[in-house]
Amino acid sequence: GAGVSQSPSNKVTEKGKDVELRCDPISGHTALYWYRQSLGQGLEFLIYFQGNSAPDKSGLPSDRFSAERTGGSVSTLTIQRTQQEDSAVYLCASSSLGVATAFGPGTRLTVL
Amino acid sequence: ILNVEQSPQSLHVQEGDSTNFTCSFPSSNFYALHWYRWETAKSPEALFVMTLNGDEKKKGRISATLNTKEGYSYLYIKGSQPEDSATYLCASTSSNTGKLIFGQGTTLQVKP
């Protein structure tokens, strides 16, 4: 596709359940980011993938959060044992050096 | 400066006013400076990517300048309109990691 896509667009889950969020970056983009925006907050960095380098996981809030990027393309963000404070919009973005980073439409996660 | 910092945090102006915001970023290992426009309930939209000292970019009533030696960029909006109301984010890309570091944003509200 022409842009970054994310699925699902909305996810409602119960506290304690695991969720998987998917990101399809722009073809050829070497970098992929996950961010989240909690209600009333700014962009919170979660994780950064760059080519074949080890990912920068410094923004992951707890060990319940993990992400992988398969084949340098699609990425999955997994949240285990979800908590209510995990409710947020999760944004994926992709780029290559010097190119404007493109954001996906986001996944709105609601943990009941 | 170790992080990307933006000022002011928020701004309220009248329709027709011109305004500007500041983004400060680490000047060492600098590669590129990005500006984004982020409307409520939407994903951030890229406005400009600048790499060279002295760069100036323009898109309609919005323009940006870059000073890589002192580590700052200005975003200008001429003749603000209510539809300009949004959060304006800047981000710096480091040349040694390629990672995009965002500031906290400047939220602009333009009153009719």
CSV table of C-alpha atoms in Angstrom, one decimal, chain B residues 1-111:
chain,number,residue,atom,x,y,z
B,1,ILE,CA,20.9,20.2,25.0
B,2,LEU,CA,20.4,16.5,25.3
B,3,ASN,CA,16.7,16.3,24.3
B,4,VAL,CA,14.4,17.9,21.8
B,5,GLU,CA,12.6,20.8,23.5
B,6,GLN,CA,9.7,22.9,22.2
B,7,SER,CA,8.4,26.2,23.4
B,8,PRO,CA,5.9,27.4,24.1
B,9,GLN,CA,3.9,24.4,25.4
B,10,SER,CA,0.7,26.1,24.2
B,11,LEU,CA,-0.4,29.1,22.4
B,12,HIS,CA,-3.7,30.9,21.9
B,13,VAL,CA,-4.0,33.4,19.1
B,14,GLN,CA,-6.7,35.3,17.2
B,15,GLU,CA,-7.5,34.5,13.6
B,16,GLY,CA,-5.2,36.5,11.4
B,17,ASP,CA,-2.3,36.7,13.9
B,18,SER,CA,1.1,35.4,12.8
B,19,THR,CA,2.9,33.1,15.2
B,20,ASN,CA,6.0,31.1,15.7
B,21,PHE,CA,7.3,28.3,17.8
B,22,THR,CA,10.8,27.1,18.7
B,23,CYS,CA,12.4,23.7,18.6
B,24,SER,CA,15.8,23.1,20.3
B,25,PHE,CA,17.7,19.9,19.5
B,26,PRO,CA,21.1,18.4,20.1
B,27,SER,CA,23.5,19.8,17.5
B,28,SER,CA,26.0,17.0,17.8
B,29,ASN,CA,25.4,13.9,15.6
B,30,PHE,CA,22.6,15.8,13.9
B,31,TYR,CA,21.1,14.4,10.7
B,32,ALA,CA,17.6,15.9,10.1
B,33,LEU,CA,14.9,18.0,11.7
B,34,HIS,CA,11.3,17.1,11.1
B,35,TRP,CA,8.1,19.2,11.8
B,36,TYR,CA,4.7,17.5,12.1
B,37,ARG,CA,1.2,18.7,12.5
B,38,TRP,CA,-1.0,16.6,14.8
B,39,GLU,CA,-4.7,17.2,14.9
B,40,THR,CA,-6.9,15.7,17.5
B,41,ALA,CA,-8.1,12.1,16.7
B,42,LYS,CA,-5.7,12.0,13.7
B,43,SER,CA,-2.2,10.7,13.1
B,44,PRO,CA,0.7,13.2,12.9
B,45,GLU,CA,1.2,14.6,9.4
B,46,ALA,CA,4.6,15.5,8.1
B,47,LEU,CA,5.1,19.1,7.2
B,48,PHE,CA,8.9,19.5,6.6
B,49,VAL,CA,12.2,17.6,6.7
B,50,MET,CA,15.3,19.7,6.8
B,51,THR,CA,18.9,18.7,6.9
B,52,LEU,CA,21.1,21.6,5.9
B,53,ASN,CA,22.1,24.5,8.1
B,54,GLY,CA,20.2,27.6,6.9
B,55,ASP,CA,17.5,25.5,5.2
B,56,GLU,CA,14.2,27.2,4.9
B,57,LYS,CA,11.0,25.4,3.8
B,58,LYS,CA,7.6,26.8,3.0
B,59,LYS,CA,4.2,25.2,2.6
B,60,GLY,CA,1.4,27.7,2.0
B,61,ARG,CA,1.3,30.0,5.1
B,62,ILE,CA,3.6,27.7,7.1
B,63,SER,CA,7.4,28.0,6.9
B,64,ALA,CA,10.3,26.7,8.9
B,65,THR,CA,14.0,27.6,9.3
B,66,LEU,CA,16.9,25.5,10.6
B,67,ASN,CA,20.1,26.4,12.4
B,68,THR,CA,22.1,23.2,12.9
B,69,LYS,CA,25.1,24.9,14.5
B,70,GLU,CA,23.2,26.3,17.4
B,71,GLY,CA,20.6,23.5,17.4
B,72,TYR,CA,17.3,25.3,16.8
B,73,SER,CA,14.4,25.5,14.3
B,74,TYR,CA,11.6,27.9,14.1
B,75,LEU,CA,8.1,27.2,12.6
B,76,TYR,CA,6.2,30.2,11.5
B,77,ILE,CA,2.5,30.5,10.6
B,78,LYS,CA,1.4,33.6,8.8
B,79,GLY,CA,-2.2,34.8,9.2
B,80,SER,CA,-3.4,31.9,11.5
B,81,GLN,CA,-6.7,30.3,10.7
B,82,PRO,CA,-8.9,28.2,13.0
B,83,GLU,CA,-8.0,25.2,10.9
B,84,ASP,CA,-4.4,25.6,11.9
B,85,SER,CA,-5.4,24.6,15.5
B,86,ALA,CA,-3.3,21.5,16.2
B,87,THR,CA,-0.3,20.3,18.1
B,88,TYR,CA,3.0,21.0,16.2
B,89,LEU,CA,5.7,18.4,16.9
B,90,CYS,CA,9.3,18.7,16.0
B,91,ALA,CA,11.7,15.7,15.9
B,92,SER,CA,15.4,15.3,15.4
B,93,THR,CA,17.1,12.4,13.8
B,94,SER,CA,20.5,11.4,15.1
B,95,SER,CA,23.2,10.5,12.5
B,96,ASN,CA,24.7,7.8,14.7
B,97,THR,CA,21.4,5.9,15.5
B,98,GLY,CA,19.0,7.2,12.9
B,99,LYS,CA,16.4,7.3,15.7
B,100,LEU,CA,13.8,10.0,15.7
B,101,ILE,CA,13.4,11.9,19.0
B,102,PHE,CA,10.3,14.0,19.4
B,103,GLY,CA,9.7,17.1,21.5
B,104,GLN,CA,6.5,17.4,23.6
B,105,GLY,CA,4.9,19.6,21.0
B,106,THR,CA,3.3,23.1,20.9
B,107,THR,CA,-0.4,23.2,21.0
B,108,LEU,CA,-1.9,26.0,19.0
B,109,GLN,CA,-5.4,27.2,19.3
B,110,VAL,CA,-6.7,29.8,16.8
B,111,LYS,CA,-9.8,31.7,17.9
